[in-house]
Amino acid sequence: MMIVMHNDATDEQINLVVARVETLGMHAHLSRGTERTVIGVVGDGRKIEPAQLSFLAGVDHIVPISRPYKLASREFSPSDTVFPLDGVSIGGNGIVIIAGPCSVENRNQFLETAQAVREAGAHALRGGLFKPRTSPYSFQGLGEQGLELLCEARELTGMPIITEVMSPDHVALVKQYADVLQIGARNMQNYALLHAAGEGHHPVLLKRGMSATIEELLMSAEYILSHGNRRVILAERGIRTFETATRNTTDINAVPVLKSLTHLPVIVDPSHSTGHWEYVGAVARAAIAAGADGLIVEVHPRPEEALSDGAQSLKPERFAEMVKQVEAIAQAVGRKLAVRESHVDQPLVSVSQVPAGLDR
Ligand code: PEP
Ligand code: MN
């Protein structure tokens, strides 16, 4: 349930309501809006009767939340969640583009891609170190030894970094190097991982499991939110269907459905959802037309040499073309590309000027 406080409720009244909720064995999640303060009450709802709270000073009314996810629901927060990520607003009117290689393979490949995507207009850089590969014989990623490269790419380009965590043990370490933790499709229901990512306030990019329903995705987001972390970005990355012409099927429906069910930002991954670079641009445009708040796209300077997901990776020049087309679609639906507030004037250094470090 949700406790809506009076407009003029005092901090003391709000604190007393929170304390009462906690005494009743439930958790209180405070959301201070410009117009009203709302306290989300989560936990085992059988323990509590609305009447036990509705008479407390400062309480305006109580709204039951009928959906199984509470904090993720639009009912809990009618306005969109927007949060800053290193000078870029995630979830606002601006479309955010995250791009980079599937895997960080070596220093040159990563830094070259980082600069190319930044020049093309990307707002954030992706690059996997801990790779969830279907085959144990495929490249598993550089792992911990690649962490410093994330920092180097951030310093070089000024872009925030997104990388995947596969186990709860990675979370504390990766937080020291990356700005956003990615939880991949295969781990969407790894509850220990969701719990670990829910501690603290590091933004989390949560990808939809390939066989997960929209409701299951939102329940997974609820795990993160209920542990206190409000900075969750949802990603539609394609689901399994009978179709074999593409790697997965982009569930475009998921975009307007999620935008209606939740206040969390929703982005689309046209790379994994199609599996073929030729289709990435069209699906990226469709995603923005459908109302997505951003995109995450795989880019590789030499896709034929990529150690993972080369077939779906755009070359930098094709990515640059995609960004222009996406910008046009954004304008057509009353949006624009997000503006990078910080580092805008930071000069680009060419990769050749970067002193050699870890290279393979
Ligand atoms: C990835 O982003 O490289 C990845 C493995 O994605 P997903 O979890 O969506 O398969
Ligand atoms: Mn990939």
Tab-separated table of C-alpha atoms and ligand atoms in Angstrom:
chain	number	residue	atom	x	y	z
A	1	MET	CA	0.000	0.000	0.000
A	2	MET	CA	0.946	3.603	-0.344
A	3	ILE	CA	0.491	6.266	2.307
A	4	VAL	CA	-0.090	9.679	0.770
A	5	MET	CA	0.809	12.464	3.192
A	6	HIS	CA	-0.885	15.877	3.368
A	7	ASN	CA	0.868	18.609	1.362
A	8	ASP	CA	1.773	20.368	4.591
A	9	ALA	CA	2.804	17.278	6.577
A	10	THR	CA	5.835	18.042	8.725
A	11	ASP	CA	9.066	16.031	8.752
A	12	GLU	CA	8.214	14.940	12.265
A	13	GLN	CA	4.838	13.546	11.127
A	14	ILE	CA	6.471	11.777	8.195
A	15	ASN	CA	9.114	10.259	10.478
A	16	LEU	CA	6.453	9.059	12.895
A	17	VAL	CA	4.535	7.331	10.106
A	18	VAL	CA	7.745	5.674	8.872
A	19	ALA	CA	8.520	4.521	12.407
A	20	ARG	CA	5.002	3.125	12.836
A	21	VAL	CA	5.275	1.176	9.578
A	22	GLU	CA	8.593	-0.309	10.690
A	23	THR	CA	7.152	-1.237	14.098
A	24	LEU	CA	4.446	-3.167	12.300
A	25	GLY	CA	7.170	-5.250	10.651
A	26	MET	CA	6.974	-3.628	7.215
A	27	HIS	CA	9.452	-1.521	5.224
A	28	ALA	CA	8.760	2.135	4.449
A	29	HIS	CA	10.081	3.688	1.222
A	30	LEU	CA	9.883	7.430	1.219
A	31	SER	CA	9.302	9.329	-2.006
A	32	ARG	CA	9.358	13.110	-1.634
A	33	GLY	CA	7.742	14.659	-4.699
A	34	THR	CA	7.437	18.385	-5.343
A	35	GLU	CA	3.717	18.234	-4.571
A	36	ARG	CA	3.376	15.419	-2.078
A	37	THR	CA	5.271	12.907	-0.022
A	38	VAL	CA	4.367	9.282	-0.443
A	39	ILE	CA	5.422	6.392	1.751
A	40	GLY	CA	5.437	3.017	0.029
A	41	VAL	CA	4.761	0.211	2.474
A	42	VAL	CA	6.181	-3.126	1.416
A	43	GLY	CA	6.523	-6.474	3.081
A	44	ASP	CA	3.987	-9.044	4.112
A	45	GLY	CA	0.765	-7.027	3.731
A	46	ARG	CA	-1.266	-9.430	5.837
A	47	LYS	CA	0.318	-7.951	8.932
A	48	ILE	CA	-1.208	-4.560	8.450
A	49	GLU	CA	-4.634	-2.939	8.126
A	50	PRO	CA	-4.872	0.451	6.385
A	51	ALA	CA	-6.940	1.728	9.304
A	52	GLN	CA	-3.909	1.256	11.568
A	53	LEU	CA	-2.173	4.034	9.670
A	54	SER	CA	-4.847	6.271	8.191
A	55	PHE	CA	-5.473	8.092	11.492
A	56	LEU	CA	-1.851	9.091	12.057
A	57	ALA	CA	-1.170	12.816	11.976
A	58	GLY	CA	-0.243	14.133	8.528
A	59	VAL	CA	-1.705	11.188	6.608
A	60	ASP	CA	-4.045	12.258	3.806
A	61	HIS	CA	-5.150	8.905	2.449
A	62	ILE	CA	-4.047	5.346	1.777
A	63	VAL	CA	-3.989	3.746	-1.654
A	64	PRO	CA	-3.703	-0.007	-2.039
A	65	ILE	CA	-1.310	-1.090	-4.806
A	66	SER	CA	-2.959	-3.985	-6.541
A	67	ARG	CA	0.010	-5.164	-8.567
A	68	PRO	CA	2.525	-7.714	-7.268
A	69	TYR	CA	5.331	-5.189	-7.762
A	70	LYS	CA	4.853	-2.074	-5.651
A	71	LEU	CA	7.832	0.282	-5.749
A	72	ALA	CA	8.270	-0.310	-9.482
A	73	SER	CA	4.637	0.528	-10.237
A	74	ARG	CA	3.261	3.694	-11.778
A	75	GLU	CA	0.830	3.796	-8.874
A	76	PHE	CA	3.745	4.330	-6.490
A	77	SER	CA	5.256	7.064	-8.640
A	78	PRO	CA	3.097	8.580	-11.375
A	79	SER	CA	6.011	10.685	-12.585
A	80	ASP	CA	8.955	9.131	-14.415
A	81	THR	CA	12.098	8.269	-12.495
A	82	VAL	CA	14.908	10.512	-13.704
A	83	PHE	CA	18.429	10.370	-12.309
A	84	PRO	CA	21.754	11.882	-13.283
A	85	LEU	CA	24.535	9.730	-14.607
A	86	ASP	CA	27.750	11.691	-14.804
A	87	GLY	CA	26.145	14.739	-16.385
A	88	VAL	CA	23.516	12.895	-18.440
A	89	SER	CA	19.900	12.587	-17.327
A	90	ILE	CA	18.577	9.059	-17.501
A	91	GLY	CA	14.829	8.733	-17.928
A	92	GLY	CA	13.947	12.302	-18.833
A	93	ASN	CA	12.823	13.675	-22.165
A	94	GLY	CA	16.284	13.118	-23.634
A	95	ILE	CA	17.122	9.822	-25.327
A	96	VAL	CA	20.262	8.207	-23.923
A	97	ILE	CA	22.514	6.149	-26.175
A	98	ILE	CA	24.832	3.591	-24.621
A	99	ALA	CA	27.284	2.013	-27.032
A	100	GLY	CA	30.468	0.015	-27.118
A	101	PRO	CA	31.762	-3.454	-27.751
A	102	CYS	CA	30.082	-6.592	-26.469
A	103	SER	CA	33.365	-7.514	-24.748
A	104	VAL	CA	36.398	-5.532	-23.762
A	105	GLU	CA	38.974	-7.516	-25.730
A	106	ASN	CA	42.135	-5.473	-25.351
A	107	ARG	CA	43.166	-1.911	-24.673
A	108	ASN	CA	43.331	-0.697	-28.275
A	109	GLN	CA	40.021	-2.219	-29.295
A	110	PHE	CA	38.236	-0.776	-26.280
A	111	LEU	CA	39.715	2.709	-26.401
A	112	GLU	CA	39.308	2.957	-30.167
A	113	THR	CA	35.651	1.977	-29.891
A	114	ALA	CA	35.144	4.291	-26.934
A	115	GLN	CA	36.370	7.291	-28.872
A	116	ALA	CA	34.459	6.383	-31.990
A	117	VAL	CA	31.128	6.034	-30.202
A	118	ARG	CA	31.697	9.220	-28.261
A	119	GLU	CA	32.395	11.147	-31.461
A	120	ALA	CA	29.229	9.686	-32.956
A	121	GLY	CA	27.189	11.023	-30.030
A	122	ALA	CA	26.975	8.169	-27.497
A	123	HIS	CA	26.357	9.231	-23.905
A	124	ALA	CA	27.734	6.184	-22.121
A	125	LEU	CA	30.142	3.359	-22.895
A	126	ARG	CA	29.422	-0.341	-22.544
A	127	GLY	CA	31.973	-3.140	-22.427
A	128	GLY	CA	31.694	-6.590	-20.868
A	129	LEU	CA	34.468	-8.126	-18.776
A	130	PHE	CA	32.571	-11.001	-17.200
A	131	LYS	CA	30.786	-12.565	-20.146
A	132	PRO	CA	27.820	-14.934	-19.801
A	133	ARG	CA	28.633	-17.159	-22.781
A	134	THR	CA	26.444	-20.064	-23.805
A	135	SER	CA	29.525	-22.216	-24.395
A	136	PRO	CA	32.232	-22.647	-21.752
A	137	TYR	CA	34.749	-22.771	-24.638
A	138	SER	CA	33.884	-19.292	-25.930
A	139	PHE	CA	35.818	-16.177	-24.827
A	140	GLN	CA	34.750	-15.553	-21.240
A	141	GLY	CA	35.954	-11.949	-21.018
A	142	LEU	CA	39.069	-10.343	-19.519
A	143	GLY	CA	37.548	-10.465	-16.044
A	144	GLU	CA	39.224	-8.518	-13.255
A	145	GLN	CA	42.349	-7.776	-15.250
A	146	GLY	CA	40.280	-5.546	-17.558
A	147	LEU	CA	38.830	-3.354	-14.809
A	148	GLU	CA	41.516	-0.661	-15.134
A	149	LEU	CA	40.649	-0.305	-18.811
A	150	LEU	CA	37.174	0.851	-17.817
A	151	CYS	CA	38.704	3.738	-15.867
A	152	GLU	CA	41.073	4.536	-18.680
A	153	ALA	CA	38.214	4.743	-21.169
A	154	ARG	CA	36.240	6.938	-18.793
A	155	GLU	CA	39.154	9.311	-18.397
A	156	LEU	CA	39.786	9.394	-22.104
A	157	THR	CA	36.230	10.058	-23.212
A	158	GLY	CA	34.453	11.468	-20.152
A	159	MET	CA	31.709	8.897	-20.637
A	160	PRO	CA	30.234	6.846	-17.791
A	161	ILE	CA	30.881	3.115	-18.033
A	162	ILE	CA	28.471	0.196	-17.964
A	163	THR	CA	29.627	-3.356	-17.422
A	164	GLU	CA	27.998	-6.633	-16.491
A	165	VAL	CA	28.191	-8.341	-13.120
A	166	MET	CA	27.434	-12.051	-13.045
A	167	SER	CA	27.697	-12.881	-9.373
A	168	PRO	CA	27.103	-11.075	-6.075
A	169	ASP	CA	30.861	-11.358	-5.382
A	170	HIS	CA	31.586	-9.045	-8.329
A	171	VAL	CA	29.351	-6.238	-7.185
A	172	ALA	CA	31.548	-4.447	-4.637
A	173	LEU	CA	34.640	-4.711	-6.837
A	174	VAL	CA	32.990	-3.634	-10.093
A	175	LYS	CA	31.336	-0.658	-8.372
A	176	GLN	CA	34.812	0.781	-7.844
A	177	TYR	CA	35.419	0.881	-11.602
A	178	ALA	CA	32.045	1.156	-13.382
A	179	ASP	CA	29.270	3.734	-13.170
A	180	VAL	CA	26.414	1.344	-13.959
A	181	LEU	CA	26.095	-2.348	-13.147
A	182	GLN	CA	24.504	-4.408	-15.897
A	183	ILE	CA	22.519	-7.493	-14.916
A	184	GLY	CA	22.179	-9.610	-18.022
A	185	ALA	CA	19.248	-11.553	-19.409
A	186	ARG	CA	20.553	-14.848	-18.046
A	187	ASN	CA	20.769	-13.425	-14.545
A	188	MET	CA	17.505	-11.496	-14.447
A	189	GLN	CA	16.221	-13.884	-11.807
A	190	ASN	CA	19.478	-14.373	-9.916
A	191	TYR	CA	17.989	-13.133	-6.687
A	192	ALA	CA	21.247	-13.043	-4.755
A	193	LEU	CA	22.671	-10.810	-7.478
A	194	LEU	CA	19.588	-8.569	-7.498
A	195	HIS	CA	19.894	-8.261	-3.729
A	196	ALA	CA	23.570	-7.303	-3.936
A	197	ALA	CA	22.872	-4.739	-6.680
A	198	GLY	CA	20.041	-3.339	-4.591
A	199	GLU	CA	22.388	-2.298	-1.795
A	200	GLY	CA	23.690	1.221	-2.266
A	201	HIS	CA	22.770	3.588	-5.071
A	202	HIS	CA	24.866	2.501	-8.010
A	203	PRO	CA	22.591	2.543	-11.084
A	204	VAL	CA	21.615	-0.882	-12.395
A	205	LEU	CA	20.747	-1.754	-15.988
A	206	LEU	CA	18.455	-4.757	-15.698
A	207	LYS	CA	17.950	-6.739	-18.890
A	208	ARG	CA	14.821	-8.763	-19.502
A	209	GLY	CA	15.366	-12.512	-19.422
A	210	MET	CA	14.933	-14.125	-22.809
A	211	SER	CA	11.920	-16.087	-21.586
A	212	ALA	CA	10.697	-13.680	-18.951
A	213	THR	CA	7.348	-11.941	-18.980
A	214	ILE	CA	7.092	-8.201	-18.491
A	215	GLU	CA	5.694	-8.827	-15.024
A	216	GLU	CA	8.659	-11.045	-14.131
A	217	LEU	CA	11.015	-8.285	-15.284
A	218	LEU	CA	9.220	-5.827	-13.031
A	219	MET	CA	9.327	-8.264	-10.098
A	220	SER	CA	13.096	-8.495	-10.565
A	221	ALA	CA	13.324	-4.704	-10.603
A	222	GLU	CA	11.273	-4.759	-7.395
A	223	TYR	CA	14.003	-6.845	-5.717
A	224	ILE	CA	16.537	-4.111	-6.445
A	225	LEU	CA	14.193	-1.288	-5.440
A	226	SER	CA	13.088	-3.002	-2.256
A	227	HIS	CA	16.696	-3.196	-1.086
A	228	GLY	CA	16.848	0.572	-1.323
A	229	ASN	CA	18.350	1.261	-4.745
A	230	ARG	CA	15.996	3.427	-6.827
A	231	ARG	CA	18.298	3.739	-9.832
A	232	VAL	CA	17.099	0.973	-12.077
A	233	ILE	CA	16.991	1.078	-15.883
A	234	LEU	CA	15.018	-1.646	-17.650
A	235	ALA	CA	16.171	-3.080	-20.973
A	236	GLU	CA	14.128	-4.971	-23.542
A	237	ARG	CA	16.711	-7.120	-25.339
A	238	GLY	CA	14.508	-9.495	-27.300
A	239	ILE	CA	12.695	-12.634	-26.264
A	240	ARG	CA	12.697	-16.199	-27.526
A	241	THR	CA	9.981	-16.988	-30.049
A	242	PHE	CA	9.569	-19.605	-32.807
A	243	GLU	CA	11.235	-17.194	-35.260
A	244	THR	CA	14.740	-18.175	-36.310
A	245	ALA	CA	15.509	-15.445	-38.861
A	246	THR	CA	16.715	-13.286	-35.994
A	247	ARG	CA	18.568	-14.208	-32.791
A	248	ASN	CA	15.620	-13.077	-30.663
A	249	THR	CA	12.389	-11.197	-31.318
A	250	THR	CA	12.300	-7.554	-30.269
A	251	ASP	CA	9.212	-7.188	-28.137
A	252	ILE	CA	8.355	-3.650	-29.216
A	253	ASN	CA	5.084	-4.010	-27.304
A	254	ALA	CA	7.127	-4.143	-24.125
A	255	VAL	CA	8.091	-0.495	-24.543
A	256	PRO	CA	4.635	1.107	-24.274
A	257	VAL	CA	3.507	-1.594	-21.840
A	258	LEU	CA	6.439	-0.922	-19.501
A	259	LYS	CA	6.043	2.834	-19.854
A	260	SER	CA	2.475	2.452	-18.702
A	261	LEU	CA	3.155	-0.005	-15.839
A	262	THR	CA	6.293	1.526	-14.385
A	263	HIS	CA	7.996	4.865	-13.780
A	264	LEU	CA	11.450	3.363	-14.428
A	265	PRO	CA	13.403	4.314	-17.561
A	266	VAL	CA	13.074	1.795	-20.397
A	267	ILE	CA	15.717	1.232	-23.044
A	268	VAL	CA	15.996	-1.215	-25.939
A	269	ASP	CA	18.945	-3.339	-27.058
A	270	PRO	CA	18.508	-3.783	-30.819
A	271	SER	CA	21.814	-5.686	-31.061
A	272	HIS	CA	20.880	-8.718	-28.959
A	273	SER	CA	17.240	-8.535	-29.964
A	274	THR	CA	18.059	-8.975	-33.669
A	275	GLY	CA	21.481	-10.636	-33.675
A	276	HIS	CA	22.339	-9.097	-37.082
A	277	TRP	CA	23.909	-5.687	-37.635
A	278	GLU	CA	21.744	-5.086	-40.742
A	279	TYR	CA	18.594	-4.898	-38.629
A	280	VAL	CA	19.969	-2.896	-35.721
A	281	GLY	CA	19.276	0.580	-37.163
A	282	ALA	CA	15.666	-0.159	-38.084
A	283	VAL	CA	14.874	-1.654	-34.696
A	284	ALA	CA	16.652	1.207	-32.910
A	285	ARG	CA	14.400	3.664	-34.759
A	286	ALA	CA	11.315	1.585	-33.981
A	287	ALA	CA	12.242	1.528	-30.288
A	288	ILE	CA	12.483	5.305	-30.073
A	289	ALA	CA	9.270	5.733	-32.066
A	290	ALA	CA	7.566	3.399	-29.553
A	291	GLY	CA	8.645	5.566	-26.624
A	292	ALA	CA	11.908	4.053	-25.368
A	293	ASP	CA	14.106	6.315	-23.233
A	294	GLY	CA	17.309	5.051	-24.768
A	295	LEU	CA	19.272	2.367	-26.557
A	296	ILE	CA	22.184	0.075	-25.809
A	297	VAL	CA	24.036	-0.860	-28.979
A	298	GLU	CA	27.073	-3.028	-29.708
A	299	VAL	CA	29.801	-1.411	-31.791
A	300	HIS	CA	33.131	-2.899	-32.904
A	301	PRO	CA	35.741	-1.333	-35.178
A	302	ARG	CA	36.360	-4.701	-36.853
A	303	PRO	CA	33.283	-6.861	-36.221
A	304	GLU	CA	34.737	-9.793	-38.178
A	305	GLU	CA	37.494	-10.036	-35.523
A	306	ALA	CA	35.200	-9.623	-32.512
A	307	LEU	CA	35.604	-12.226	-29.775
A	308	SER	CA	31.864	-12.061	-29.043
A	309	ASP	CA	28.761	-10.910	-30.912
A	310	GLY	CA	30.551	-9.669	-34.029
A	311	ALA	CA	27.573	-10.499	-36.259
A	312	GLN	CA	25.373	-7.998	-34.461
A	313	SER	CA	28.005	-5.288	-33.936
A	314	LEU	CA	27.850	-2.078	-35.939
A	315	LYS	CA	30.987	-0.539	-37.374
A	316	PRO	CA	31.534	2.976	-35.951
A	317	GLU	CA	30.451	4.723	-39.168
A	318	ARG	CA	27.212	2.758	-39.277
A	319	PHE	CA	26.649	3.563	-35.627
A	320	ALA	CA	27.131	7.266	-36.390
A	321	GLU	CA	24.513	6.969	-39.128
A	322	MET	CA	22.158	5.221	-36.707
A	323	VAL	CA	22.523	8.040	-34.168
A	324	LYS	CA	21.513	10.622	-36.793
A	325	GLN	CA	18.460	8.614	-37.792
A	326	VAL	CA	17.475	8.045	-34.185
A	327	GLU	CA	17.754	11.779	-33.565
A	328	ALA	CA	15.303	12.441	-36.394
A	329	ILE	CA	12.836	9.905	-34.999
A	330	ALA	CA	13.226	11.391	-31.513
A	331	GLN	CA	12.285	14.810	-32.870
A	332	ALA	CA	9.292	13.342	-34.680
A	333	VAL	CA	7.919	12.031	-31.368
A	334	GLY	CA	8.624	15.223	-29.428
A	335	ARG	CA	11.894	14.146	-27.862
A	336	LYS	CA	15.573	14.817	-28.396
A	337	LEU	CA	18.892	13.169	-27.740
A	338	ALA	CA	20.073	13.677	-24.165
A	339	VAL	CA	22.611	16.407	-23.601
A	340	ARG	CA	25.930	15.573	-21.991
A	341	GLU	CA	26.372	18.317	-19.408
A	342	SER	CA	29.856	17.439	-18.285
A	343	HIS	CA	33.030	16.877	-20.249
A	344	VAL	CA	31.448	18.478	-23.316
A	345	ASP	CA	34.540	20.499	-23.992
A	346	GLN	CA	36.973	17.765	-23.121
A	347	PRO	CA	39.291	17.371	-26.107
A	348	LEU	CA	39.547	13.951	-27.645
A	349	VAL	CA	42.930	12.267	-27.548
A	350	SER	CA	43.675	9.875	-30.355
A	351	VAL	CA	44.378	6.284	-29.351
A	352	SER	CA	47.899	6.537	-30.693
A	353	GLN	CA	48.585	9.304	-28.152
A	354	VAL	CA	47.492	7.112	-25.270
A	355	PRO	CA	50.502	5.553	-23.560
A	356	ALA	CA	50.616	1.792	-23.877
A	357	GLY	CA	49.299	-0.126	-20.928
A	358	LEU	CA	47.550	-3.464	-20.782
A	359	ASP	CA	47.411	-4.708	-24.336
A	360	ARG	CA	46.991	-8.156	-25.724
B	1	PEP	C1	25.474	-8.266	-23.451
B	1	PEP	O1	24.962	-7.159	-23.224
B	1	PEP	O2	26.552	-8.429	-24.040
B	1	PEP	C2	24.684	-9.461	-23.089
B	1	PEP	C3	25.279	-10.612	-22.807
B	1	PEP	O3	23.365	-9.228	-23.102
B	1	PEP	P1	22.124	-10.164	-22.672
B	1	PEP	O4	22.288	-10.396	-21.220
B	1	PEP	O5	20.939	-9.332	-23.040
B	1	PEP	O6	22.229	-11.432	-23.493
B	2	MN	MN	26.792	-9.085	-26.476
